[in-house]
Coordinates of C-alpha atoms in Angstrom, one line a residue:
M1 CA -18.5 73.3 -36.5
A2 CA -19.5 76.8 -37.9
N3 CA -16.1 77.0 -39.6
D4 CA -16.6 73.6 -41.2
N5 CA -20.0 74.6 -42.5
R6 CA -18.6 77.9 -43.9
R7 CA -15.8 76.0 -45.6
S8 CA -18.2 73.4 -47.1
V9 CA -20.4 76.2 -48.4
S10 CA -17.3 78.0 -49.8
V11 CA -16.2 74.9 -51.7
F12 CA -19.6 74.3 -53.1
R13 CA -19.9 77.9 -54.3
E14 CA -16.5 77.6 -55.9
F15 CA -17.8 74.6 -57.7
L16 CA -20.9 76.4 -58.9
D17 CA -18.8 79.4 -60.1
G18 CA -16.5 77.1 -62.0
E19 CA -19.3 75.2 -63.7
A20 CA -21.0 78.5 -64.5
A21 CA -17.8 79.9 -66.2
G22 CA -17.5 76.7 -68.1
G23 CA -21.1 76.9 -69.3
I24 CA -20.5 80.4 -70.7
I25 CA -17.4 79.3 -72.5
L26 CA -19.3 76.3 -73.8
I27 CA -22.0 78.5 -75.2
A28 CA -19.3 80.5 -77.1
A29 CA -17.6 77.4 -78.3
A30 CA -20.9 76.0 -79.7
A31 CA -21.7 79.3 -81.4
L32 CA -18.1 79.4 -82.9
A33 CA -18.5 75.8 -84.2
L34 CA -21.8 76.8 -86.0
I35 CA -20.1 79.8 -87.5
V36 CA -17.1 77.9 -88.7
A37 CA -19.2 75.0 -90.1
N38 CA -21.1 77.5 -92.2
S39 CA -18.2 79.6 -93.4
P40 CA -15.5 79.1 -96.1
L41 CA -13.5 77.3 -93.3
A42 CA -16.0 74.5 -93.2
E43 CA -14.1 72.1 -95.4
T44 CA -10.9 72.6 -93.3
Y45 CA -12.9 72.2 -90.1
F46 CA -14.4 68.9 -91.0
A47 CA -11.2 67.6 -92.6
A48 CA -9.2 68.4 -89.5
L49 CA -11.7 66.5 -87.2
H50 CA -11.4 63.4 -89.4
A51 CA -7.6 63.5 -89.8
Y52 CA -5.9 60.6 -88.0
L53 CA -3.4 61.1 -85.2
G54 CA -2.0 57.6 -84.6
P55 CA -4.7 54.9 -84.3
L56 CA -7.6 57.4 -83.9
S57 CA -9.0 60.4 -85.7
L58 CA -8.8 63.8 -84.0
L59 CA -12.6 63.6 -83.3
H60 CA -12.2 60.2 -81.7
W61 CA -9.3 61.4 -79.5
I62 CA -11.7 64.2 -78.3
N63 CA -14.8 62.0 -77.9
D64 CA -13.0 58.9 -76.5
A65 CA -10.0 60.2 -74.6
L66 CA -10.7 63.8 -73.6
M67 CA -14.2 62.9 -72.7
A68 CA -13.0 60.0 -70.5
V69 CA -11.4 62.8 -68.3
F70 CA -14.8 64.5 -68.3
F71 CA -16.5 61.2 -67.1
L72 CA -13.7 60.9 -64.5
L73 CA -14.8 64.2 -63.1
V74 CA -18.5 63.2 -63.3
G75 CA -17.7 60.0 -61.4
L76 CA -15.7 61.9 -58.7
E77 CA -18.6 64.4 -58.3
I78 CA -21.1 61.5 -58.0
K79 CA -19.1 59.7 -55.4
R80 CA -18.3 62.8 -53.3
E81 CA -21.9 64.1 -53.4
V82 CA -23.3 60.6 -52.4
L83 CA -20.8 60.0 -49.6
D84 CA -20.0 63.5 -48.3
G85 CA -22.2 66.1 -50.0
Q86 CA -25.6 67.2 -51.1
L87 CA -26.8 63.6 -51.8
S88 CA -25.3 62.1 -48.6
T89 CA -28.7 61.6 -46.9
W90 CA -32.0 60.3 -48.2
P91 CA -34.0 63.5 -47.4
R92 CA -31.5 65.4 -49.6
R93 CA -31.7 62.9 -52.4
M94 CA -35.5 62.7 -52.5
L95 CA -36.5 65.8 -54.5
P96 CA -33.6 65.9 -57.0
G97 CA -33.7 62.1 -57.3
I98 CA -37.4 62.0 -58.1
A99 CA -37.1 65.0 -60.3
A100 CA -34.2 63.5 -62.2
A101 CA -36.2 60.2 -62.7
G102 CA -39.2 62.1 -64.1
G103 CA -36.8 64.2 -66.2
M104 CA -35.3 61.2 -67.8
A105 CA -38.5 59.0 -68.3
V106 CA -40.8 61.6 -69.8
P107 CA -38.4 63.0 -72.5
A108 CA -37.7 59.4 -73.6
L109 CA -41.4 58.8 -73.9
V110 CA -42.0 62.0 -75.9
Y111 CA -39.2 61.1 -78.3
V112 CA -40.5 57.5 -78.8
A113 CA -44.1 58.8 -79.3
I114 CA -42.9 61.1 -82.1
N115 CA -40.7 58.5 -83.7
R116 CA -42.9 55.5 -83.1
D117 CA -43.2 54.9 -86.9
N118 CA -39.6 55.8 -87.6
A119 CA -37.6 52.6 -86.8
A120 CA -34.3 54.1 -87.9
A121 CA -34.6 56.9 -85.3
L122 CA -35.7 54.8 -82.3
P123 CA -32.1 54.1 -81.1
G124 CA -31.9 57.8 -80.2
W125 CA -34.5 57.5 -77.5
A126 CA -32.0 58.5 -74.7
I127 CA -30.8 61.7 -76.4
P128 CA -33.2 64.1 -74.7
T129 CA -32.9 62.5 -71.3
A130 CA -29.7 64.3 -70.3
T131 CA -29.1 67.7 -68.7
D132 CA -25.9 69.8 -69.3
I133 CA -25.0 71.0 -65.8
A134 CA -22.3 73.4 -67.1
F135 CA -24.6 75.0 -69.7
A136 CA -27.5 75.3 -67.3
L137 CA -25.4 76.8 -64.5
G138 CA -23.9 79.2 -67.0
V139 CA -27.4 80.5 -67.7
L140 CA -28.2 80.7 -64.0
S141 CA -25.0 82.7 -63.4
L142 CA -26.2 85.4 -65.8
L143 CA -29.3 85.9 -63.6
G144 CA -27.4 86.7 -60.4
N145 CA -29.3 86.8 -57.1
R146 CA -32.7 86.5 -58.8
V147 CA -32.3 82.8 -58.3
P148 CA -32.2 81.4 -54.8
A149 CA -29.0 79.5 -53.9
S150 CA -31.1 76.5 -52.9
L151 CA -32.3 76.2 -56.5
K152 CA -28.7 76.1 -57.7
V153 CA -28.0 73.3 -55.3
F154 CA -31.1 71.5 -56.4
L155 CA -30.2 71.8 -60.1
T156 CA -26.7 70.7 -59.5
A157 CA -27.8 67.6 -57.5
L158 CA -30.4 66.8 -60.1
A159 CA -27.9 67.1 -62.9
I160 CA -25.4 64.8 -61.1
I161 CA -28.1 62.1 -60.7
D162 CA -29.0 62.7 -64.3
D163 CA -25.4 62.1 -65.3
L164 CA -25.3 58.9 -63.3
G165 CA -28.4 57.8 -65.2
A166 CA -26.8 58.7 -68.5
V167 CA -23.7 56.6 -67.6
V168 CA -25.9 53.6 -66.9
I169 CA -27.8 54.1 -70.2
I170 CA -24.6 54.2 -72.2
A171 CA -23.2 51.1 -70.5
L172 CA -26.4 49.1 -71.0
F173 CA -27.8 50.3 -74.3
Y174 CA -24.9 51.7 -76.3
T175 CA -22.4 48.9 -76.0
S176 CA -21.8 46.4 -78.8
G177 CA -19.3 44.0 -80.2
L178 CA -17.8 43.0 -76.9
S179 CA -14.4 41.5 -76.6
F180 CA -14.5 39.4 -73.5
I181 CA -10.7 39.0 -73.3
Y182 CA -10.2 42.8 -73.1
L183 CA -13.3 43.1 -70.9
A184 CA -11.8 40.6 -68.5
A185 CA -8.5 42.4 -68.4
A186 CA -10.3 45.7 -67.7
L187 CA -12.2 44.1 -64.8
A188 CA -8.9 42.7 -63.5
V189 CA -7.4 46.3 -63.5
I190 CA -10.5 47.5 -61.6
V191 CA -10.0 44.8 -59.0
V192 CA -6.4 46.0 -58.5
L193 CA -7.7 49.6 -58.1
V194 CA -10.2 48.4 -55.5
V195 CA -7.5 46.5 -53.7
L196 CA -5.3 49.7 -53.6
N197 CA -8.2 51.6 -52.1
R198 CA -8.8 48.9 -49.5
M199 CA -5.1 48.8 -48.6
G200 CA -5.3 52.6 -47.9
V201 CA -3.0 53.7 -50.7
L202 CA -3.6 57.5 -50.9
S203 CA -1.1 58.5 -53.6
L204 CA -2.9 59.3 -56.8
I205 CA 0.0 58.1 -59.1
P206 CA -0.8 54.4 -59.1
Y207 CA -4.5 55.1 -59.6
L208 CA -3.8 57.4 -62.6
V209 CA -1.3 55.0 -64.2
L210 CA -3.7 52.1 -63.9
G211 CA -6.4 54.4 -65.1
V212 CA -4.6 54.9 -68.4
V213 CA -4.2 51.1 -68.8
L214 CA -7.9 50.7 -68.0
W215 CA -8.9 53.2 -70.6
V216 CA -6.9 51.3 -73.3
L217 CA -8.5 48.0 -72.3
V218 CA -12.0 49.4 -72.2
L219 CA -11.5 51.1 -75.6
K220 CA -10.7 47.7 -77.1
S221 CA -13.4 45.8 -75.2
G222 CA -16.4 47.3 -77.0
V223 CA -17.6 49.2 -74.0
H224 CA -17.4 52.9 -74.6
A225 CA -13.9 54.1 -73.4
T226 CA -15.3 57.0 -71.5
L227 CA -16.8 54.7 -68.9
A228 CA -13.3 53.8 -67.8
G229 CA -13.2 57.3 -66.3
V230 CA -16.3 56.6 -64.2
A231 CA -14.9 53.2 -63.1
L232 CA -11.6 54.8 -62.1
A233 CA -13.4 57.6 -60.2
L234 CA -15.3 55.2 -58.0
T235 CA -12.0 53.6 -56.8
I236 CA -10.3 56.9 -55.8
P237 CA -10.2 57.1 -52.0
L238 CA -12.4 59.6 -50.1
K239 CA -10.2 59.5 -47.0
A240 CA -8.3 62.1 -45.1
T241 CA -4.6 62.1 -45.5
P242 CA -2.6 61.0 -42.4
G243 CA -2.3 63.8 -39.8
I244 CA -5.3 65.7 -41.0
A245 CA -8.1 63.9 -39.2
H246 CA -11.6 64.3 -40.5
D247 CA -10.5 66.8 -43.2
L248 CA -11.9 65.1 -46.3
E249 CA -11.0 68.1 -48.4
H250 CA -7.5 66.8 -48.4
S251 CA -8.5 63.3 -49.5
P252 CA -7.2 61.9 -52.9
L253 CA -10.7 62.3 -54.4
H254 CA -10.9 66.0 -53.5
Q255 CA -7.4 66.6 -54.7
L256 CA -8.1 65.1 -58.1
E257 CA -11.5 66.7 -58.3
H258 CA -10.0 70.2 -57.6
A259 CA -7.2 69.5 -60.1
L260 CA -9.8 68.7 -62.8
H261 CA -12.3 71.3 -61.6
R262 CA -11.1 74.1 -63.9
F263 CA -9.4 72.1 -66.6
V264 CA -12.5 70.1 -67.6
P265 CA -15.2 72.8 -67.7
L266 CA -12.9 75.5 -69.2
I267 CA -10.9 73.4 -71.7
I268 CA -12.2 69.8 -72.4
I269 CA -15.9 70.6 -72.6
P270 CA -15.5 73.6 -74.9
I271 CA -13.2 71.5 -77.1
F272 CA -15.9 68.8 -77.2
G273 CA -18.6 71.4 -78.0
F274 CA -16.5 73.0 -80.8
A275 CA -15.7 69.6 -82.3
N276 CA -19.3 68.3 -82.2
A277 CA -21.7 71.3 -82.5
G278 CA -20.6 72.2 -86.0
V279 CA -23.3 71.3 -88.4
S280 CA -23.9 72.8 -91.9
L281 CA -27.2 74.7 -92.0
A282 CA -27.1 74.9 -95.8
G283 CA -30.5 73.8 -97.2
L284 CA -32.1 73.7 -93.7
T285 CA -35.8 74.4 -94.1
P286 CA -38.6 74.8 -91.7
A287 CA -39.8 71.4 -92.8
A288 CA -36.5 69.8 -91.7
L289 CA -37.1 71.2 -88.2
V290 CA -40.3 69.1 -87.8
E291 CA -38.8 65.9 -89.1
P292 CA -39.6 63.2 -86.5
L293 CA -36.0 62.7 -85.4
T294 CA -35.2 66.4 -85.0
L295 CA -38.6 67.2 -83.5
G296 CA -38.4 64.3 -81.1
V297 CA -35.1 65.5 -79.7
A298 CA -36.2 69.1 -79.4
A299 CA -39.6 68.3 -78.0
G300 CA -38.1 65.8 -75.6
L301 CA -35.7 68.4 -74.2
V302 CA -38.2 71.2 -73.9
L303 CA -41.6 69.6 -73.3
G304 CA -40.4 66.3 -71.9
K305 CA -38.0 67.8 -69.3
L306 CA -40.5 70.5 -68.3
V307 CA -43.3 67.9 -67.7
G308 CA -41.0 65.3 -66.2
V309 CA -39.0 67.4 -63.8
L310 CA -41.8 69.7 -62.7
G311 CA -44.5 67.0 -62.6
A312 CA -42.3 64.6 -60.6
S313 CA -41.3 67.4 -58.2
A314 CA -44.9 68.5 -57.7
L315 CA -45.9 64.9 -57.0
A316 CA -43.1 64.3 -54.5
I317 CA -44.0 67.6 -52.7
K318 CA -47.7 66.9 -52.7
L319 CA -47.1 63.4 -51.3
G320 CA -45.0 64.9 -48.5
L321 CA -41.8 63.1 -49.7
A322 CA -39.9 66.4 -50.1
D323 CA -40.2 70.1 -49.7
L324 CA -39.8 73.0 -52.1
P325 CA -36.2 74.3 -52.1
M326 CA -35.7 77.1 -49.6
R327 CA -37.1 80.6 -50.7
A328 CA -38.2 79.1 -54.0
G329 CA -41.7 79.2 -55.6
W330 CA -43.4 77.3 -58.4
M331 CA -42.4 79.9 -61.0
H332 CA -38.8 79.3 -60.0
M333 CA -39.3 75.5 -60.2
T334 CA -40.9 75.8 -63.7
G335 CA -37.9 77.9 -64.8
I336 CA -35.4 75.3 -63.5
A337 CA -37.4 72.5 -65.1
L338 CA -37.1 74.3 -68.4
L339 CA -33.3 74.8 -67.9
C340 CA -33.0 71.1 -67.4
G341 CA -33.9 70.9 -71.1
I342 CA -30.4 72.2 -72.0
G343 CA -29.0 68.8 -72.9
F344 CA -26.0 69.9 -74.9
T345 CA -22.9 67.9 -73.9
M346 CA -24.4 64.6 -72.8
S347 CA -27.1 64.7 -75.4
L348 CA -24.6 65.2 -78.2
F349 CA -22.5 62.4 -76.8
I350 CA -25.4 60.0 -76.7
G351 CA -26.5 61.1 -80.2
L352 CA -23.0 60.3 -81.6
L353 CA -23.3 56.8 -80.0
A354 CA -26.8 56.2 -81.1
F355 CA -26.1 57.0 -84.8
A356 CA -22.4 56.2 -85.0
N357 CA -22.7 55.0 -88.6
S358 CA -25.0 57.8 -90.0
P359 CA -23.6 61.3 -90.3
E360 CA -27.0 62.5 -91.7
L361 CA -28.9 61.3 -88.6
Q362 CA -26.2 62.8 -86.4
D363 CA -26.7 66.2 -88.1
A364 CA -30.5 66.0 -87.6
V365 CA -29.8 65.2 -83.9
K366 CA -27.5 68.2 -83.6
V367 CA -30.1 70.5 -85.0
G368 CA -32.7 69.1 -82.6
I369 CA -30.3 69.5 -79.6
L370 CA -29.3 73.0 -80.6
A371 CA -32.9 74.1 -81.2
G372 CA -34.2 72.4 -78.0
S373 CA -31.4 73.6 -75.8
L374 CA -31.8 77.2 -77.1
I375 CA -35.6 77.2 -76.5
A376 CA -35.1 75.7 -73.0
A377 CA -32.4 78.2 -72.1
L378 CA -34.3 81.2 -73.2
G379 CA -37.6 80.0 -71.8
G380 CA -36.1 79.1 -68.4
A381 CA -34.1 82.3 -68.2
A382 CA -37.3 84.4 -69.0
L383 CA -39.3 82.6 -66.3
L384 CA -36.6 83.0 -63.7
M385 CA -36.2 86.7 -64.6
A386 CA -40.0 87.2 -64.2
A387 CA -40.1 85.3 -60.9
P388 CA -40.0 87.4 -57.6
S389 CA -36.5 88.5 -56.8
V390 CA -35.0 86.7 -53.8
A391 CA -32.4 88.1 -51.4
D392 CA -29.5 85.6 -51.4
H393 CA -28.1 86.2 -47.9
G394 CA -28.8 83.7 -45.2
E395 CA -29.9 80.8 -47.5
D396 CA -27.1 78.5 -46.8
E397 CA -27.0 78.8 -43.0

């Protein structure tokens, strides 16, 4: 049993390390995009993104196809954590679950309050509800052992639940022009995938082949194509391979997750960040930063996440529904709540969906996301640096 526990901790720490590395690369990719978009290369940068490769532009291939692989990994992480990980029991789900709920509701309310008289901006209410796990863990990794390992687990679990909420929001509120023929065909493929799972098929090949078919059908159905990745993930078996009893690390789900573990954070997410973070800052004035749309996004990420995550956590702990993470204090929790305001990847993604037909509003969203995420990152890091240093050994036993 001790060996199993050590192996589980080792796998989880490997996951954290990979996400942290991806977050640092994402920061660099976003910075590079801003530099290029405001340099003599700007015209080439934007022209390349809108150049067509077959039926889709390069930007659409990135946002619809590559990001479907990102959502596949998100779905795999959600399924694994719920069935065999940090969210596998209700006591473990309570604090991150309640914190995630508060961290999604309050930012949306802040955004709507600021944009209540701006009807054109209201479709963007969900933009500040998301947390970028790679970016946030990248900041945590720079702080070393000043942050208790229990808080890294808490932040990861919260962000995974947050991602699940974002997937539901996209499916319910950012889907339009449905084609019921393609949607029915997509559902038929999902049924086949479920049947394969129930029949005990453990080879990944049929799942991945049908996953490509599913992506094409979902793309044409009017539902955002990336959701095909989540649907595929939920059908991948979390079962041990024959002859390796009770070793779920050799299940098809774990095999696929480990295969994507480096590829997605280190390649796909930085490509997405580079393609979507580029915004021209020419003519940007202080007044533009307090326009309702931009201010709503930034305030939602910083103030909304802080109040939502911290307030919901405090309420859950005060009511006896959950305990503070091990070796953590309220200054740590405040810092983590601020880091949850780094909404980069998913916030950008929702912003692109909310204002698909308005590049001007998309640019305002990007400025708000960049400003809010930067303030949240610096504020969270500063608080965690000022918090009492915590020895890291022995926390995971």
